[in-house]
PDB file of C-alpha atoms in Angstrom:
ATOM      1  CA  MET A   1     -13.065 -11.409   3.662  1.00  0.00           C
ATOM      2  CA  THR A   2      -9.816  -9.530   3.028  1.00  0.00           C
ATOM      3  CA  ILE A   3     -10.061  -6.579   0.672  1.00  0.00           C
ATOM      4  CA  ALA A   4      -7.055  -4.780  -0.757  1.00  0.00           C
ATOM      5  CA  LEU A   5      -8.004  -1.471  -2.364  1.00  0.00           C
ATOM      6  CA  ASP A   6      -5.382  -0.351  -4.837  1.00  0.00           C
ATOM      7  CA  ASP A   7      -5.644   3.449  -4.812  1.00  0.00           C
ATOM      8  CA  ASP A   8      -4.453   4.615  -8.251  1.00  0.00           C
ATOM      9  CA  ARG A   9      -2.906   1.150  -8.538  1.00  0.00           C
ATOM     10  CA  THR A  10      -0.295   2.119  -5.947  1.00  0.00           C
ATOM     11  CA  ASP A  11      -1.354   1.708  -2.300  1.00  0.00           C
ATOM     12  CA  MET A  12      -3.267  -1.156  -0.705  1.00  0.00           C
ATOM     13  CA  ALA A  13      -5.224  -1.258   2.541  1.00  0.00           C
ATOM     14  CA  ASP A  14      -6.301  -4.393   4.422  1.00  0.00           C
ATOM     15  CA  THR A  15      -9.840  -3.942   5.720  1.00  0.00           C
ATOM     16  CA  SER A  16     -11.069  -7.246   7.136  1.00  0.00           C
ATOM     17  CA  ASP A  17     -10.411 -10.961   7.661  1.00  0.00           C
ATOM     18  CA  THR A  18     -11.320 -13.833   5.370  1.00  0.00           C
ATOM     19  CA  SER A  19     -12.674 -17.213   6.292  1.00  0.00           C
ATOM     20  CA  ASP A  20     -11.076 -20.187   4.593  1.00  0.00           C
ATOM     21  CA  GLU A  21     -14.551 -21.696   4.456  1.00  0.00           C
ATOM     22  CA  LEU A  22     -15.850 -19.099   2.006  1.00  0.00           C
ATOM     23  CA  THR A  23     -16.034 -20.216  -1.599  1.00  0.00           C
ATOM     24  CA  LEU A  24     -15.184 -18.052  -4.591  1.00  0.00           C
ATOM     25  CA  ASP A  25     -18.884 -17.897  -5.466  1.00  0.00           C
ATOM     26  CA  GLU A  26     -19.751 -16.644  -1.967  1.00  0.00           C
ATOM     27  CA  MET A  27     -16.985 -14.059  -2.102  1.00  0.00           C
ATOM     28  CA  PHE A  28     -18.089 -12.754  -5.511  1.00  0.00           C
ATOM     29  CA  GLU A  29     -21.737 -12.714  -4.379  1.00  0.00           C
ATOM     30  CA  ALA A  30     -20.714 -10.569  -1.399  1.00  0.00           C
ATOM     31  CA  LEU A  31     -18.789  -8.245  -3.716  1.00  0.00           C
ATOM     32  CA  GLU A  32     -21.862  -7.806  -5.914  1.00  0.00           C
ATOM     33  CA  ARG A  33     -23.705  -6.455  -2.871  1.00  0.00           C
ATOM     34  CA  MET A  34     -20.898  -4.021  -2.017  1.00  0.00           C
ATOM     35  CA  PRO A  35     -20.652  -0.503  -3.427  1.00  0.00           C
ATOM     36  CA  VAL A  36     -17.673  -1.168  -5.717  1.00  0.00           C
ATOM     37  CA  PRO A  37     -16.702   2.112  -7.407  1.00  0.00           C
ATOM     38  CA  GLU A  38     -17.444   2.322 -11.121  1.00  0.00           C
ATOM     39  CA  GLY A  39     -14.371   1.775 -13.263  1.00  0.00           C
ATOM     40  CA  TYR A  40     -12.677  -0.572 -10.798  1.00  0.00           C
ATOM     41  CA  LYS A  41     -11.433  -4.035 -11.712  1.00  0.00           C
ATOM     42  CA  VAL A  42     -12.175  -6.617  -9.008  1.00  0.00           C
ATOM     43  CA  GLU A  43     -10.493 -10.001  -8.651  1.00  0.00           C
ATOM     44  CA  ILE A  44      -9.590 -12.503  -5.958  1.00  0.00           C
ATOM     45  CA  VAL A  45      -5.990 -13.695  -5.668  1.00  0.00           C
ATOM     46  CA  GLU A  46      -5.323 -16.405  -3.088  1.00  0.00           C
ATOM     47  CA  GLY A  47      -8.389 -15.380  -1.097  1.00  0.00           C
ATOM     48  CA  THR A  48      -7.669 -11.621  -1.052  1.00  0.00           C
ATOM     49  CA  VAL A  49      -9.931  -9.249  -2.975  1.00  0.00           C
ATOM     50  CA  TYR A  50      -8.134  -6.629  -5.056  1.00  0.00           C
ATOM     51  CA  MET A  51      -9.897  -3.586  -6.484  1.00  0.00           C
ATOM     52  CA  SER A  52      -7.949  -1.454  -8.946  1.00  0.00           C
ATOM     53  CA  PRO A  53      -9.031   1.575 -10.963  1.00  0.00           C
ATOM     54  CA  GLN A  54      -8.240   1.296 -14.648  1.00  0.00           C
ATOM     55  CA  ARG A  55      -5.912   4.029 -15.871  1.00  0.00           C
ATOM     56  CA  GLN A  56      -5.936   5.305 -19.459  1.00  0.00           C
ATOM     57  CA  THR A  57      -2.450   3.903 -20.085  1.00  0.00           C
ATOM     58  CA  HIS A  58      -3.603   0.437 -19.057  1.00  0.00           C
ATOM     59  CA  TRP A  59      -6.732   0.627 -21.190  1.00  0.00           C
ATOM     60  CA  GLU A  60      -4.747   1.655 -24.291  1.00  0.00           C
ATOM     61  CA  ILE A  61      -2.408  -1.337 -23.924  1.00  0.00           C
ATOM     62  CA  ILE A  62      -5.320  -3.718 -23.295  1.00  0.00           C
ATOM     63  CA  LEU A  63      -7.192  -2.414 -26.350  1.00  0.00           C
ATOM     64  CA  ASP A  64      -4.071  -2.636 -28.523  1.00  0.00           C
ATOM     65  CA  ILE A  65      -3.566  -6.288 -27.508  1.00  0.00           C
ATOM     66  CA  VAL A  66      -7.235  -7.124 -28.147  1.00  0.00           C
ATOM     67  CA  GLU A  67      -7.191  -5.449 -31.566  1.00  0.00           C
ATOM     68  CA  GLN A  68      -4.123  -7.454 -32.590  1.00  0.00           C
ATOM     69  CA  LEU A  69      -5.552 -10.724 -31.255  1.00  0.00           C
ATOM     70  CA  ARG A  70      -8.573 -10.218 -33.525  1.00  0.00           C
ATOM     71  CA  ALA A  71      -6.382 -11.369 -36.442  1.00  0.00           C
ATOM     72  CA  ARG A  72      -6.452 -14.816 -34.852  1.00  0.00           C
ATOM     73  CA  TYR A  73      -9.447 -14.902 -32.475  1.00  0.00           C
ATOM     74  CA  PRO A  74     -13.078 -13.960 -33.118  1.00  0.00           C
ATOM     75  CA  ARG A  75     -14.536 -11.353 -30.764  1.00  0.00           C
ATOM     76  CA  LYS A  76     -16.539 -13.943 -28.799  1.00  0.00           C
ATOM     77  CA  ARG A  77     -13.354 -15.829 -27.858  1.00  0.00           C
ATOM     78  CA  ILE A  78     -11.628 -12.818 -26.273  1.00  0.00           C
ATOM     79  CA  ALA A  79     -12.452 -11.421 -22.833  1.00  0.00           C
ATOM     80  CA  SER A  80     -11.244  -8.589 -20.616  1.00  0.00           C
ATOM     81  CA  ASP A  81     -11.802  -8.228 -16.863  1.00  0.00           C
ATOM     82  CA  VAL A  82     -14.091 -11.282 -16.827  1.00  0.00           C
ATOM     83  CA  ARG A  83     -13.976 -13.767 -13.944  1.00  0.00           C
ATOM     84  CA  ILE A  84     -12.115 -17.011 -14.612  1.00  0.00           C
ATOM     85  CA  ASP A  85     -11.417 -19.401 -11.720  1.00  0.00           C
ATOM     86  CA  PHE A  86      -7.890 -20.816 -11.719  1.00  0.00           C
ATOM     87  CA  PRO A  87      -6.161 -23.581  -9.751  1.00  0.00           C
ATOM     88  CA  GLY A  88      -4.920 -22.759  -6.274  1.00  0.00           C
ATOM     89  CA  HIS A  89      -6.537 -21.400  -3.143  1.00  0.00           C
ATOM     90  CA  LEU A  90      -9.449 -19.060  -3.975  1.00  0.00           C
ATOM     91  CA  ASN A  91      -8.204 -17.723  -7.316  1.00  0.00           C
ATOM     92  CA  GLY A  92     -10.934 -15.880  -9.212  1.00  0.00           C
ATOM     93  CA  PHE A  93      -8.957 -13.743 -11.656  1.00  0.00           C
ATOM     94  CA  ALA A  94     -10.190 -11.032 -14.020  1.00  0.00           C
ATOM     95  CA  ALA A  95      -7.324 -11.027 -16.518  1.00  0.00           C
ATOM     96  CA  ASP A  96      -6.785  -7.849 -18.495  1.00  0.00           C
ATOM     97  CA  VAL A  97      -7.015  -9.969 -21.669  1.00  0.00           C
ATOM     98  CA  ALA A  98      -7.796 -13.655 -22.162  1.00  0.00           C
ATOM     99  CA  ALA A  99      -8.206 -15.592 -25.413  1.00  0.00           C
ATOM    100  CA  PHE A 100      -9.899 -18.979 -25.614  1.00  0.00           C
ATOM    101  CA  ALA A 101      -9.595 -22.156 -27.673  1.00  0.00           C
ATOM    102  CA  GLU A 102     -11.843 -22.700 -30.680  1.00  0.00           C
ATOM    103  CA  ASN A 103     -14.033 -25.291 -28.947  1.00  0.00           C
ATOM    104  CA  ALA A 104     -14.115 -23.467 -25.596  1.00  0.00           C
ATOM    105  CA  THR A 105     -17.168 -24.083 -23.445  1.00  0.00           C
ATOM    106  CA  LYS A 106     -18.449 -22.274 -20.387  1.00  0.00           C
ATOM    107  CA  THR A 107     -19.359 -23.824 -17.052  1.00  0.00           C
ATOM    108  CA  PRO A 108     -23.027 -24.295 -16.079  1.00  0.00           C
ATOM    109  CA  LYS A 109     -22.654 -20.988 -14.169  1.00  0.00           C
ATOM    110  CA  GLY A 110     -21.677 -19.221 -17.404  1.00  0.00           C
ATOM    111  CA  LEU A 111     -17.984 -18.800 -16.550  1.00  0.00           C
ATOM    112  CA  TRP A 112     -15.113 -19.488 -18.926  1.00  0.00           C
ATOM    113  CA  ARG A 113     -13.111 -22.591 -18.021  1.00  0.00           C
ATOM    114  CA  TYR A 114      -9.395 -22.125 -17.335  1.00  0.00           C
ATOM    115  CA  GLU A 115      -8.710 -25.283 -19.355  1.00  0.00           C
ATOM    116  CA  ASP A 116      -9.760 -23.376 -22.499  1.00  0.00           C
ATOM    117  CA  VAL A 117      -7.483 -20.351 -22.002  1.00  0.00           C
ATOM    118  CA  GLU A 118      -4.775 -20.135 -24.683  1.00  0.00           C
ATOM    119  CA  PHE A 119      -3.454 -16.642 -23.937  1.00  0.00           C
ATOM    120  CA  VAL A 120      -3.497 -14.281 -20.984  1.00  0.00           C
ATOM    121  CA  ALA A 121      -2.162 -10.719 -20.757  1.00  0.00           C
ATOM    122  CA  GLU A 122      -1.799  -8.610 -17.635  1.00  0.00           C
ATOM    123  CA  VAL A 123      -0.853  -4.926 -17.655  1.00  0.00           C
ATOM    124  CA  ILE A 124       1.233  -4.141 -14.583  1.00  0.00           C
ATOM    125  CA  SER A 125       0.121  -1.752 -11.891  1.00  0.00           C
ATOM    126  CA  ARG A 126       2.354  -0.660  -9.038  1.00  0.00           C
ATOM    127  CA  GLY A 127       0.062  -1.947  -6.326  1.00  0.00           C
ATOM    128  CA  THR A 128      -0.893  -5.321  -7.785  1.00  0.00           C
ATOM    129  CA  GLY A 129       2.153  -6.044  -9.981  1.00  0.00           C
ATOM    130  CA  PRO A 130       3.574  -8.537  -7.469  1.00  0.00           C
ATOM    131  CA  ASN A 131       0.446 -10.670  -8.041  1.00  0.00           C
ATOM    132  CA  ASP A 132       1.084 -10.748 -11.802  1.00  0.00           C
ATOM    133  CA  TYR A 133       4.702 -11.887 -11.385  1.00  0.00           C
ATOM    134  CA  GLY A 134       3.939 -14.149  -8.401  1.00  0.00           C
ATOM    135  CA  PRO A 135       0.751 -16.058  -7.563  1.00  0.00           C
ATOM    136  CA  LYS A 136      -1.031 -15.305 -10.842  1.00  0.00           C
ATOM    137  CA  LYS A 137       1.955 -16.460 -12.903  1.00  0.00           C
ATOM    138  CA  THR A 138       2.064 -19.666 -10.831  1.00  0.00           C
ATOM    139  CA  ALA A 139      -1.682 -20.235 -11.274  1.00  0.00           C
ATOM    140  CA  TYR A 140      -1.516 -19.621 -15.032  1.00  0.00           C
ATOM    141  CA  ALA A 141       1.390 -22.067 -15.378  1.00  0.00           C
ATOM    142  CA  THR A 142      -0.358 -24.656 -13.177  1.00  0.00           C
ATOM    143  CA  ALA A 143      -3.461 -24.277 -15.355  1.00  0.00           C
ATOM    144  CA  GLY A 144      -1.341 -24.908 -18.452  1.00  0.00           C
ATOM    145  CA  VAL A 145      -2.012 -21.520 -20.085  1.00  0.00           C
ATOM    146  CA  PRO A 146       0.327 -21.738 -23.113  1.00  0.00           C
ATOM    147  CA  VAL A 147       1.175 -18.021 -23.407  1.00  0.00           C
ATOM    148  CA  TYR A 148       1.260 -15.453 -20.596  1.00  0.00           C
ATOM    149  CA  LEU A 149       2.155 -11.859 -21.452  1.00  0.00           C
ATOM    150  CA  ILE A 150       2.991  -9.190 -18.890  1.00  0.00           C
ATOM    151  CA  ALA A 151       3.156  -5.592 -20.175  1.00  0.00           C
ATOM    152  CA  ASP A 152       4.787  -3.127 -17.768  1.00  0.00           C
ATOM    153  CA  PRO A 153       4.171   0.507 -18.750  1.00  0.00           C
ATOM    154  CA  TYR A 154       6.274   1.780 -15.829  1.00  0.00           C
ATOM    155  CA  VAL A 155       9.495   0.319 -17.240  1.00  0.00           C
ATOM    156  CA  GLY A 156       8.363   0.024 -20.880  1.00  0.00           C
ATOM    157  CA  LYS A 157       8.945  -3.720 -21.130  1.00  0.00           C
ATOM    158  CA  CYS A 158       7.031  -6.927 -21.879  1.00  0.00           C
ATOM    159  CA  HIS A 159       7.650 -10.453 -20.633  1.00  0.00           C
ATOM    160  CA  VAL A 160       6.244 -13.424 -22.508  1.00  0.00           C
ATOM    161  CA  TYR A 161       6.122 -16.715 -20.636  1.00  0.00           C
ATOM    162  CA  THR A 162       5.621 -19.978 -22.539  1.00  0.00           C
ATOM    163  CA  GLN A 163       6.059 -23.723 -22.022  1.00  0.00           C
ATOM    164  CA  PRO A 164       4.185 -24.188 -18.734  1.00  0.00           C
ATOM    165  CA  LYS A 165       5.333 -27.151 -16.654  1.00  0.00           C
ATOM    166  CA  ASP A 166       5.075 -28.060 -12.969  1.00  0.00           C
ATOM    167  CA  GLY A 167       3.633 -24.696 -11.911  1.00  0.00           C
ATOM    168  CA  ASP A 168       6.181 -22.546 -13.727  1.00  0.00           C
ATOM    169  CA  TYR A 169       7.066 -21.391 -17.215  1.00  0.00           C
ATOM    170  CA  LYS A 170      10.220 -22.805 -18.814  1.00  0.00           C
ATOM    171  CA  SER A 171      10.620 -19.936 -21.298  1.00  0.00           C
ATOM    172  CA  ASP A 172      10.748 -16.199 -20.512  1.00  0.00           C
ATOM    173  CA  LEU A 173      11.314 -13.643 -23.261  1.00  0.00           C
ATOM    174  CA  ALA A 174      11.718  -9.956 -22.352  1.00  0.00           C
ATOM    175  CA  ILE A 175      11.418  -7.169 -24.913  1.00  0.00           C
ATOM    176  CA  ALA A 176      11.289  -3.389 -24.629  1.00  0.00           C
ATOM    177  CA  PHE A 177       8.201  -1.511 -25.810  1.00  0.00           C
ATOM    178  CA  GLY A 178       8.650  -0.743 -29.486  1.00  0.00           C
ATOM    179  CA  GLY A 179       9.791  -4.225 -30.445  1.00  0.00           C
ATOM    180  CA  GLU A 180       7.795  -7.115 -31.843  1.00  0.00           C
ATOM    181  CA  LEU A 181       6.819 -10.253 -29.932  1.00  0.00           C
ATOM    182  CA  ASP A 182       7.021 -13.222 -32.257  1.00  0.00           C
ATOM    183  CA  LEU A 183       4.310 -15.592 -31.050  1.00  0.00           C
ATOM    184  CA  THR A 184       4.122 -17.488 -34.356  1.00  0.00           C
ATOM    185  CA  GLY A 185       5.775 -20.506 -32.735  1.00  0.00           C
ATOM    186  CA  THR A 186       3.003 -20.682 -30.132  1.00  0.00           C
ATOM    187  CA  ILE A 187      -0.688 -21.539 -30.229  1.00  0.00           C
ATOM    188  CA  VAL A 188      -1.446 -17.796 -30.573  1.00  0.00           C
ATOM    189  CA  ASP A 189       0.392 -17.727 -33.931  1.00  0.00           C
ATOM    190  CA  ILE A 190       0.698 -13.936 -34.418  1.00  0.00           C
ATOM    191  CA  THR A 191       3.401 -11.302 -34.131  1.00  0.00           C
ATOM    192  CA  LEU A 192       2.375  -8.798 -31.481  1.00  0.00           C
ATOM    193  CA  LYS A 193       3.594  -5.250 -32.058  1.00  0.00           C
ATOM    194  CA  THR A 194       4.312  -3.070 -29.020  1.00  0.00           C
ATOM    195  CA  ASP A 195       5.303   0.175 -30.729  1.00  0.00           C
ATOM    196  CA  GLU A 196       2.054   1.884 -29.683  1.00  0.00           C
ATOM    197  CA  PHE A 197       2.099   0.694 -26.065  1.00  0.00           C
ATOM    198  CA  PRO A 198       2.219   3.874 -23.939  1.00  0.00           C
ATOM    199  CA  ARG A 199       4.539   4.218 -20.965  1.00  0.00           C
ATOM    200  CA  GLY A 200       3.816   5.570 -17.509  1.00  0.00           C
TER     201      GLY A 200
END
């Protein structure tokens, strides 16, 4: 199993090898037996385990997004840092924010199904940001997630990706923190304010 530890969301260290024969369930079961530090987010991207501490800046943006989504989604249809398996090789993501369709159902194992995800938001970190713009974006588009938001506190900018097709998003809107993201033309159907998103 390959583990990438994102120290303060900046540096990563490779600690071991992964076997292609391991399943996501086996990998997560092994992680549950490991001494994962409290306050760390753990997810698996293309077979590599990433552990990132949550910074206050990230938490404030996540909470702000969740609070605004509550105008459209009941509490039980919003999740943060909860495992969702996505298409591709060993993708068990723990999105910063995910919102689910009205008739969403969980798998027999109690996991949300990627087919029911209507909105995903990721808050960029220096160490794992390439995942958000790369393999995670591809997996979200392949899964048909209608709206994918990336909030980058280091540059003070958001990207909203919509219209997933053939493993990519056909529409990309960028806006600086402080502006409003008009999602009324999407399934999310709200205007997301970013004026209180902190930088840094």
